[in-house]
Coordinates of C-alpha atoms in Angstrom, one line a residue:
K1 CA 0.1 0.0 0.1
P2 CA 1.6 3.4 -1.0
I3 CA 2.4 6.0 1.9
R4 CA 3.2 9.4 1.2
I5 CA 6.6 10.6 2.8
L6 CA 5.0 13.0 4.8
D7 CA 2.9 10.2 6.3
L8 CA 6.0 8.2 6.8
V9 CA 7.5 11.3 8.8
K10 CA 4.5 11.6 11.0
L11 CA 4.6 8.0 12.0
V12 CA 8.5 7.9 12.7
K13 CA 7.7 10.9 14.9
K14 CA 4.8 9.2 16.6
F15 CA 6.9 5.8 17.3
I16 CA 9.9 7.9 18.8
G17 CA 7.7 10.7 20.4
L18 CA 10.3 13.3 19.8
G19 CA 11.4 15.9 17.6
K20 CA 9.5 18.9 15.4
P21 CA 10.0 17.9 11.6
L22 CA 9.7 21.0 9.4
I23 CA 6.6 19.9 8.0
G24 CA 4.6 22.8 5.9
K25 CA 7.4 25.4 7.5
L26 CA 9.5 25.7 4.4
N27 CA 8.3 26.8 1.1
Y28 CA 7.9 24.9 -1.8
N29 CA 9.1 25.9 -5.2
K30 CA 6.3 26.3 -7.9
G31 CA 6.0 23.2 -9.7
I32 CA 7.2 20.7 -7.3
N33 CA 5.1 17.7 -6.3
K34 CA 4.2 17.5 -2.6
N35 CA 2.5 14.1 -3.1
L36 CA 5.5 11.9 -3.2
F37 CA 5.6 8.1 -2.6
P38 CA 8.3 5.8 -2.5
D39 CA 8.1 3.0 -5.3
I40 CA 9.3 -0.4 -4.5
T41 CA 8.2 -1.7 -7.8
K42 CA 12.0 -1.6 -9.2
I43 CA 13.2 -3.4 -6.3
K44 CA 10.8 -6.1 -6.6
K45 CA 11.0 -6.7 -10.0
K46 CA 15.1 -6.8 -10.4
L47 CA 15.7 -8.8 -6.9
K48 CA 12.4 -10.7 -6.8
W49 CA 12.0 -9.4 -3.3
K50 CA 8.8 -8.7 -1.4
P51 CA 8.4 -7.2 2.0
L52 CA 7.9 -9.7 4.7
I53 CA 7.1 -7.2 7.8
K54 CA 4.5 -4.5 7.7
L55 CA 6.1 -0.8 7.5
E56 CA 4.7 0.1 11.0
D57 CA 6.5 -3.2 12.6
G58 CA 9.6 -2.7 10.6
L59 CA 9.8 1.0 11.8
R60 CA 9.3 0.4 15.2
N61 CA 11.8 -2.6 15.1
T62 CA 14.5 0.0 13.7
I63 CA 13.8 2.6 16.2
R64 CA 14.4 0.2 19.0
Y65 CA 17.4 -1.0 17.4
Y66 CA 18.9 2.2 17.2
D67 CA 17.7 3.3 20.5
K68 CA 19.5 0.6 22.0
K69 CA 22.7 1.6 20.8

């Protein structure tokens, strides 16, 4: 399921509970697409890969890993 990068930033902030992302604080140049989505189609095709872990679970695991360091 596609997720906007903006929503991904909000999700990370939710899990970390800290920080103040500059969402909406910076002006966009005219013509810039604000609805950006990461696309994993290429990696799926070239490496015959598919995600085995849900995005939210993977983010939580990654945050826990780096929190322990």
